[in-house]
Amino acid sequence: MIRFIALALATLGAAADCGLTAAAQAVCNHGPAAAPVLARLRAALAHGRFVAYQPTSLQVTNGRVTPADAASIRADLATLRPRFDSLITYDAVHGAENIPSIAASLKFRALIIGVWNPLDEAELNAATDAARSYPRLVVGVSLGNELLFSRRSDPEALGVAIARLRARLPHTPLSTTEPFHIYYPESAAALLGELDFLLINVHPIFQPWFRDAPDSTAAQFVLNVVMKLAQSYCGPILVRETGVPTAPASAGFTEARQASFYRQLRQHFPANSDRAFAYFAAFDAPWRSEDASPVPGPHPEESHWGLYDAARHAKPAARQLPPLTSPPTPP
């Protein structure tokens, strides 16, 4: 997850209309072949509970990856399953090849597979194989995380990558993930037209008002962003990343505030088949404080986004979630 400064248009605004002018006609260009799977994604948005997941055994140090092992992934997912039935991943290799089979065995409802590098043929092959092998579980593939924001790609190249994967997986809904403000300009309409569903990152903590604002304000901010984007995009919108780290306390980040933010978010932003949010993230990742970022300086908060710590112990934000009563298998 990469931090960013949001556009002024997406700050508080009025709750009813976000203080924004009416947008142009919404983009509605979705692949018809993917419609049945998109219906399953909509059902998961409305009735499931998503969490963004990276394996606890995955490590990245100075660009060198220590892959996740299958036994650790199974322990991670068994920990999550009572409270979450839907997953969004970031990578399709480095051990993540094991996630679909383990998630299926634990009766997860839905899986959106993340492809970190859409130019990596091995990763594309792994995502393709998973989508074909688990068609009742895999409800989408996301090509890249903040590729445009970090300038690791451009809209044209990303569009080409999406088209290539669509040729392989015509029945699988495709998306990418960017900070919300990337989709605000009218120039984003072409990219929006390539996406079957929209994945966005919306982080109130990077707003200048966050530290002293009530958590209800932060929750309303997330909803305002989604309302704004719904004016220009007609497909399902899933907030992939939003949340509050639980440390360092000196920056105003605590377990209590994380739990309070999510309580407010559930009140302000009830899920339905068109709009929902994922919890970010499943587990703390101590190595991420040293992860590469386009924003200079140390970022200790990056290690503490989890609803569970690195030893899989539930924090208050997780403990306050009631066990799921949704069907244990994909509908």
Coordinates of C-alpha atoms in Angstrom, one line a residue:
M1 CA 0.0 0.0 0.0
I2 CA 1.4 3.4 -1.0
R3 CA 0.4 6.6 0.7
F4 CA -0.8 9.6 -1.2
I5 CA -2.2 13.1 -0.9
A6 CA -5.8 13.1 -2.0
L7 CA -7.4 15.8 -4.2
A8 CA -9.2 18.6 -2.5
L9 CA -12.4 17.6 -4.2
A10 CA -12.6 14.5 -2.1
T11 CA -12.2 16.0 1.3
L12 CA -15.2 16.3 3.5
G13 CA -17.8 18.1 1.4
A14 CA -21.5 17.9 2.2
A15 CA -22.7 14.4 3.1
A16 CA -25.5 14.5 0.6
D17 CA -23.6 15.3 -2.5
C18 CA -19.9 15.5 -1.4
G19 CA -19.9 19.2 -2.4
L20 CA -19.2 18.1 -6.0
T21 CA -20.7 19.0 -9.3
A22 CA -22.5 16.4 -11.4
A23 CA -20.2 14.2 -13.4
A24 CA -20.5 13.1 -17.0
Q25 CA -22.5 10.1 -17.9
A26 CA -21.3 7.0 -16.1
V27 CA -19.0 4.6 -18.0
C28 CA -20.7 1.2 -18.5
N29 CA -18.4 -0.8 -20.7
H30 CA -18.2 -4.3 -19.2
G31 CA -17.4 -7.6 -20.9
P32 CA -20.7 -9.5 -21.3
A33 CA -19.0 -12.9 -21.0
A34 CA -18.0 -12.1 -17.4
A35 CA -21.6 -11.2 -16.4
P36 CA -22.3 -14.5 -14.5
V37 CA -19.2 -14.3 -12.4
L38 CA -19.8 -10.6 -11.9
A39 CA -23.2 -11.6 -10.4
R40 CA -21.3 -13.8 -7.9
L41 CA -19.0 -10.9 -7.1
R42 CA -22.0 -8.7 -6.4
A43 CA -23.5 -11.4 -4.1
A44 CA -20.2 -11.5 -2.2
L45 CA -20.2 -7.7 -1.9
A46 CA -23.7 -7.7 -0.5
H47 CA -23.5 -10.7 1.8
G48 CA -19.9 -11.6 2.4
R49 CA -17.0 -9.9 4.2
F50 CA -13.8 -9.1 2.3
V51 CA -10.3 -8.7 3.8
A52 CA -7.1 -7.8 2.0
Y53 CA -4.6 -10.6 2.6
Q54 CA -0.9 -11.1 2.3
P55 CA 0.6 -14.3 3.9
T56 CA 2.3 -13.7 7.2
S57 CA 5.3 -15.8 6.1
L58 CA 5.9 -13.6 3.0
Q59 CA 8.9 -11.3 3.5
V60 CA 10.4 -8.7 1.2
T61 CA 13.8 -7.3 2.2
N62 CA 15.8 -5.0 -0.1
G63 CA 13.7 -6.3 -3.0
R64 CA 14.4 -9.9 -2.2
V65 CA 11.3 -12.0 -1.6
T66 CA 11.1 -14.9 0.9
P67 CA 8.1 -16.9 -0.4
A68 CA 5.2 -17.9 1.8
D69 CA 4.8 -21.6 2.6
A70 CA 1.6 -23.5 2.3
A71 CA 1.3 -24.5 5.9
S72 CA 1.6 -20.9 7.1
I73 CA -1.0 -19.8 4.5
R74 CA -3.4 -22.5 5.8
A75 CA -2.9 -21.3 9.3
D76 CA -3.5 -17.7 8.2
L77 CA -6.7 -18.5 6.4
A78 CA -8.0 -20.8 9.1
T79 CA -7.6 -17.8 11.5
L80 CA -9.5 -15.5 9.2
R81 CA -12.3 -17.8 8.1
P82 CA -14.7 -17.4 11.1
R83 CA -14.9 -13.7 10.5
F84 CA -14.1 -13.3 6.8
D85 CA -15.3 -15.3 3.8
S86 CA -13.9 -13.3 0.9
L87 CA -10.2 -12.5 0.1
I88 CA -8.3 -10.0 -2.0
T89 CA -4.7 -10.8 -2.6
Y90 CA -1.7 -8.8 -3.9
D91 CA 0.4 -11.4 -5.7
A92 CA -0.2 -14.6 -7.6
V93 CA 3.2 -16.2 -7.1
H94 CA 5.8 -16.4 -4.3
G95 CA 3.7 -19.0 -2.5
A96 CA 0.4 -17.4 -3.4
E97 CA -0.2 -20.2 -5.9
N98 CA -1.4 -22.1 -2.8
I99 CA -4.0 -19.6 -1.8
P100 CA -6.9 -20.7 -4.1
S101 CA -6.8 -24.4 -3.2
I102 CA -6.5 -23.7 0.5
A103 CA -9.3 -21.1 0.4
A104 CA -11.5 -23.5 -1.4
S105 CA -10.9 -26.2 1.1
L106 CA -11.8 -23.8 3.9
K107 CA -15.0 -22.9 2.0
F108 CA -14.3 -19.2 1.4
R109 CA -17.0 -17.6 -0.7
A110 CA -14.9 -15.4 -3.0
L111 CA -11.4 -14.7 -4.1
I112 CA -10.1 -11.7 -6.1
I113 CA -6.6 -12.6 -7.2
G114 CA -4.0 -9.8 -7.3
V115 CA -1.3 -9.7 -9.9
W116 CA 1.5 -7.5 -8.6
N117 CA 3.4 -7.3 -12.0
P118 CA 1.2 -7.6 -15.1
L119 CA 4.3 -7.9 -17.2
D120 CA 5.4 -11.1 -15.4
E121 CA 4.4 -14.0 -17.6
A122 CA 4.7 -16.5 -14.7
E123 CA 2.4 -14.5 -12.5
L124 CA -0.1 -14.1 -15.3
N125 CA 0.0 -17.9 -15.9
A126 CA -0.5 -18.5 -12.1
A127 CA -3.6 -16.2 -12.0
T128 CA -5.0 -17.8 -15.2
D129 CA -4.5 -21.3 -13.9
A130 CA -6.2 -20.4 -10.6
A131 CA -9.2 -18.7 -12.3
R132 CA -9.7 -21.7 -14.5
S133 CA -9.2 -24.3 -11.7
Y134 CA -11.5 -22.6 -9.2
P135 CA -14.2 -20.9 -11.3
R136 CA -16.7 -20.9 -8.4
L137 CA -14.3 -19.3 -6.0
V138 CA -12.4 -16.7 -8.1
V139 CA -14.6 -13.8 -8.8
G140 CA -12.1 -11.4 -10.3
V141 CA -8.5 -10.6 -11.0
S142 CA -6.8 -7.3 -10.3
L143 CA -3.8 -6.3 -12.5
G144 CA -1.4 -4.3 -10.4
N145 CA -1.7 -2.2 -7.2
E146 CA -1.1 1.6 -7.6
L147 CA 0.8 1.1 -10.9
L148 CA -0.2 4.5 -12.2
F149 CA 0.2 6.4 -9.0
S150 CA 3.7 5.0 -8.5
R151 CA 4.5 5.6 -12.2
R152 CA 5.4 1.9 -12.8
S153 CA 3.0 2.0 -15.7
D154 CA 0.8 4.3 -17.8
P155 CA -2.9 4.0 -18.8
E156 CA -2.2 2.8 -22.3
A157 CA 0.2 0.0 -21.2
L158 CA -2.2 -1.0 -18.4
G159 CA -5.1 -1.1 -20.9
V160 CA -3.0 -3.4 -23.1
A161 CA -2.3 -5.7 -20.2
I162 CA -6.0 -5.9 -19.3
A163 CA -6.9 -6.7 -22.9
R164 CA -4.3 -9.5 -23.0
L165 CA -5.6 -11.1 -19.9
R166 CA -9.2 -10.8 -21.0
A167 CA -8.3 -12.8 -24.1
R168 CA -7.2 -15.6 -21.8
L169 CA -10.0 -15.2 -19.2
P170 CA -13.1 -13.8 -21.0
H171 CA -15.4 -15.1 -18.3
T172 CA -13.4 -13.6 -15.4
P173 CA -14.1 -10.0 -14.3
L174 CA -11.0 -7.8 -14.5
S175 CA -9.9 -4.7 -12.6
T176 CA -6.9 -2.8 -11.3
T177 CA -6.3 -0.9 -8.1
E178 CA -5.4 2.7 -7.7
P179 CA -5.8 5.5 -5.2
F180 CA -9.3 6.9 -5.7
H181 CA -8.2 10.3 -7.1
I182 CA -6.6 8.6 -10.2
Y183 CA -10.1 8.0 -11.5
Y184 CA -11.4 11.6 -11.0
P185 CA -10.2 13.3 -14.2
E186 CA -12.3 12.9 -17.4
S187 CA -9.2 11.4 -19.0
A188 CA -9.7 8.3 -16.8
A189 CA -12.9 7.3 -18.6
A190 CA -10.9 5.2 -21.1
L191 CA -9.4 3.1 -18.4
L192 CA -12.7 2.9 -16.5
G193 CA -14.2 1.5 -19.6
E194 CA -11.8 -1.5 -19.5
L195 CA -12.8 -2.5 -16.0
D196 CA -15.5 -4.9 -15.0
F197 CA -15.5 -3.7 -11.4
L198 CA -13.6 -0.9 -9.6
L199 CA -11.1 -1.4 -6.8
I200 CA -9.9 1.7 -5.0
N201 CA -7.7 2.7 -2.1
V202 CA -9.2 5.3 0.2
H203 CA -7.1 6.2 3.2
P204 CA -8.5 9.0 5.5
I205 CA -5.3 8.8 7.6
F206 CA -3.4 10.7 4.9
Q207 CA -5.8 13.6 5.0
P208 CA -4.4 16.7 6.9
W209 CA -7.5 16.7 9.1
F210 CA -7.5 13.1 10.2
R211 CA -5.7 13.1 13.5
D212 CA -8.0 15.6 15.2
A213 CA -11.2 14.6 13.4
P214 CA -13.9 12.2 14.8
D215 CA -13.9 8.7 13.3
S216 CA -17.4 9.4 11.9
T217 CA -15.8 12.1 9.7
A218 CA -13.2 9.6 8.4
A219 CA -15.9 7.1 7.7
Q220 CA -18.1 9.7 5.9
F221 CA -15.0 10.6 3.8
V222 CA -14.8 7.1 2.5
L223 CA -18.5 7.0 1.6
N224 CA -18.2 10.5 -0.1
V225 CA -15.4 9.2 -2.3
V226 CA -17.5 6.2 -3.4
M227 CA -20.5 8.4 -4.1
K228 CA -18.3 10.6 -6.3
L229 CA -17.0 7.7 -8.3
A230 CA -20.4 6.2 -8.7
Q231 CA -21.3 9.3 -10.8
S232 CA -18.7 8.3 -13.4
Y233 CA -18.6 4.5 -13.1
C234 CA -21.7 2.2 -13.2
G235 CA -20.1 -1.1 -12.1
P236 CA -19.5 -2.5 -8.7
I237 CA -17.1 -0.5 -6.5
L238 CA -15.1 -2.2 -3.8
V239 CA -12.8 -0.2 -1.5
R240 CA -9.8 -2.5 -1.4
E241 CA -7.8 -0.5 1.2
T242 CA -9.1 1.7 4.0
G243 CA -8.3 1.6 7.6
V244 CA -6.3 2.8 10.5
P245 CA -2.9 1.4 11.7
T246 CA -2.6 0.4 15.3
A247 CA 0.9 2.0 15.9
P248 CA 2.8 4.1 16.4
A249 CA 0.7 5.8 19.2
S250 CA 2.8 8.9 18.8
A251 CA 1.2 9.4 15.4
G252 CA -2.3 8.9 16.8
F253 CA -2.6 5.3 15.7
T254 CA -4.0 2.8 18.3
E255 CA -6.0 -0.4 18.4
A256 CA -8.9 1.5 19.9
R257 CA -9.0 4.0 17.1
Q258 CA -8.8 1.2 14.5
A259 CA -11.8 -0.5 16.0
S260 CA -13.7 2.8 16.3
F261 CA -13.1 3.7 12.7
Y262 CA -14.5 0.4 11.5
R263 CA -17.5 0.6 13.7
Q264 CA -18.3 4.0 12.2
L265 CA -17.6 2.8 8.7
R266 CA -20.1 -0.1 9.0
Q267 CA -22.7 2.5 10.2
H268 CA -22.0 5.0 7.4
F269 CA -21.3 2.5 4.6
P270 CA -23.5 -0.6 4.7
A271 CA -22.6 -3.0 2.0
N272 CA -24.8 -3.8 -1.0
S273 CA -24.3 -5.5 -4.3
D274 CA -23.0 -2.3 -5.9
R275 CA -20.8 -0.8 -3.1
A276 CA -18.7 -2.4 -0.3
F277 CA -15.4 -2.1 1.5
A278 CA -12.7 -4.6 2.4
Y279 CA -10.9 -4.6 5.7
F280 CA -7.3 -3.6 5.4
A281 CA -5.3 -5.6 6.2
A282 CA -5.6 -9.1 7.5
F283 CA -2.2 -9.3 9.4
D284 CA 0.5 -7.0 10.5
A285 CA 3.7 -7.2 8.4
P286 CA 6.8 -6.1 10.3
W287 CA 8.9 -6.0 7.2
R288 CA 6.8 -3.3 5.5
S289 CA 8.2 -0.4 7.6
E290 CA 11.3 -0.8 5.3
D291 CA 9.3 -1.4 2.1
A292 CA 10.0 0.9 -0.9
S293 CA 7.7 3.9 -1.2
P294 CA 7.6 7.0 -3.4
V295 CA 7.1 9.1 -0.3
P296 CA 10.5 9.8 1.3
G297 CA 11.2 9.0 5.0
P298 CA 10.4 6.2 7.5
H299 CA 6.9 4.9 7.6
P300 CA 6.6 2.7 10.8
E301 CA 2.8 2.7 10.5
E302 CA 3.1 0.4 7.4
S303 CA 3.9 -2.5 9.7
H304 CA 0.7 -2.2 11.7
W305 CA -2.4 -2.2 9.4
G306 CA -3.5 -5.7 10.4
L307 CA -6.7 -6.6 12.2
Y308 CA -4.6 -9.4 13.5
D309 CA -0.9 -9.1 14.6
A310 CA 1.9 -11.0 12.9
A311 CA 1.4 -13.9 15.4
R312 CA -2.3 -14.1 14.3
H313 CA -3.8 -12.7 17.5
A314 CA -7.0 -10.8 16.9
K315 CA -7.0 -7.1 17.7
P316 CA -10.2 -5.4 19.0
A317 CA -11.3 -4.4 15.5
A318 CA -11.4 -8.2 14.6
R319 CA -12.9 -9.3 17.9
Q320 CA -15.8 -6.9 17.5
L321 CA -16.9 -8.6 14.3
P322 CA -19.5 -11.2 14.8
P323 CA -18.9 -14.7 13.3
L324 CA -20.3 -14.9 9.8
T325 CA -23.7 -16.5 9.2
S326 CA -23.5 -16.3 5.4
P327 CA -23.5 -19.6 3.4
P328 CA -20.2 -21.4 4.0
T329 CA -19.7 -22.2 0.3
P330 CA -19.8 -20.0 -2.8
P331 CA -23.5 -19.5 -3.9

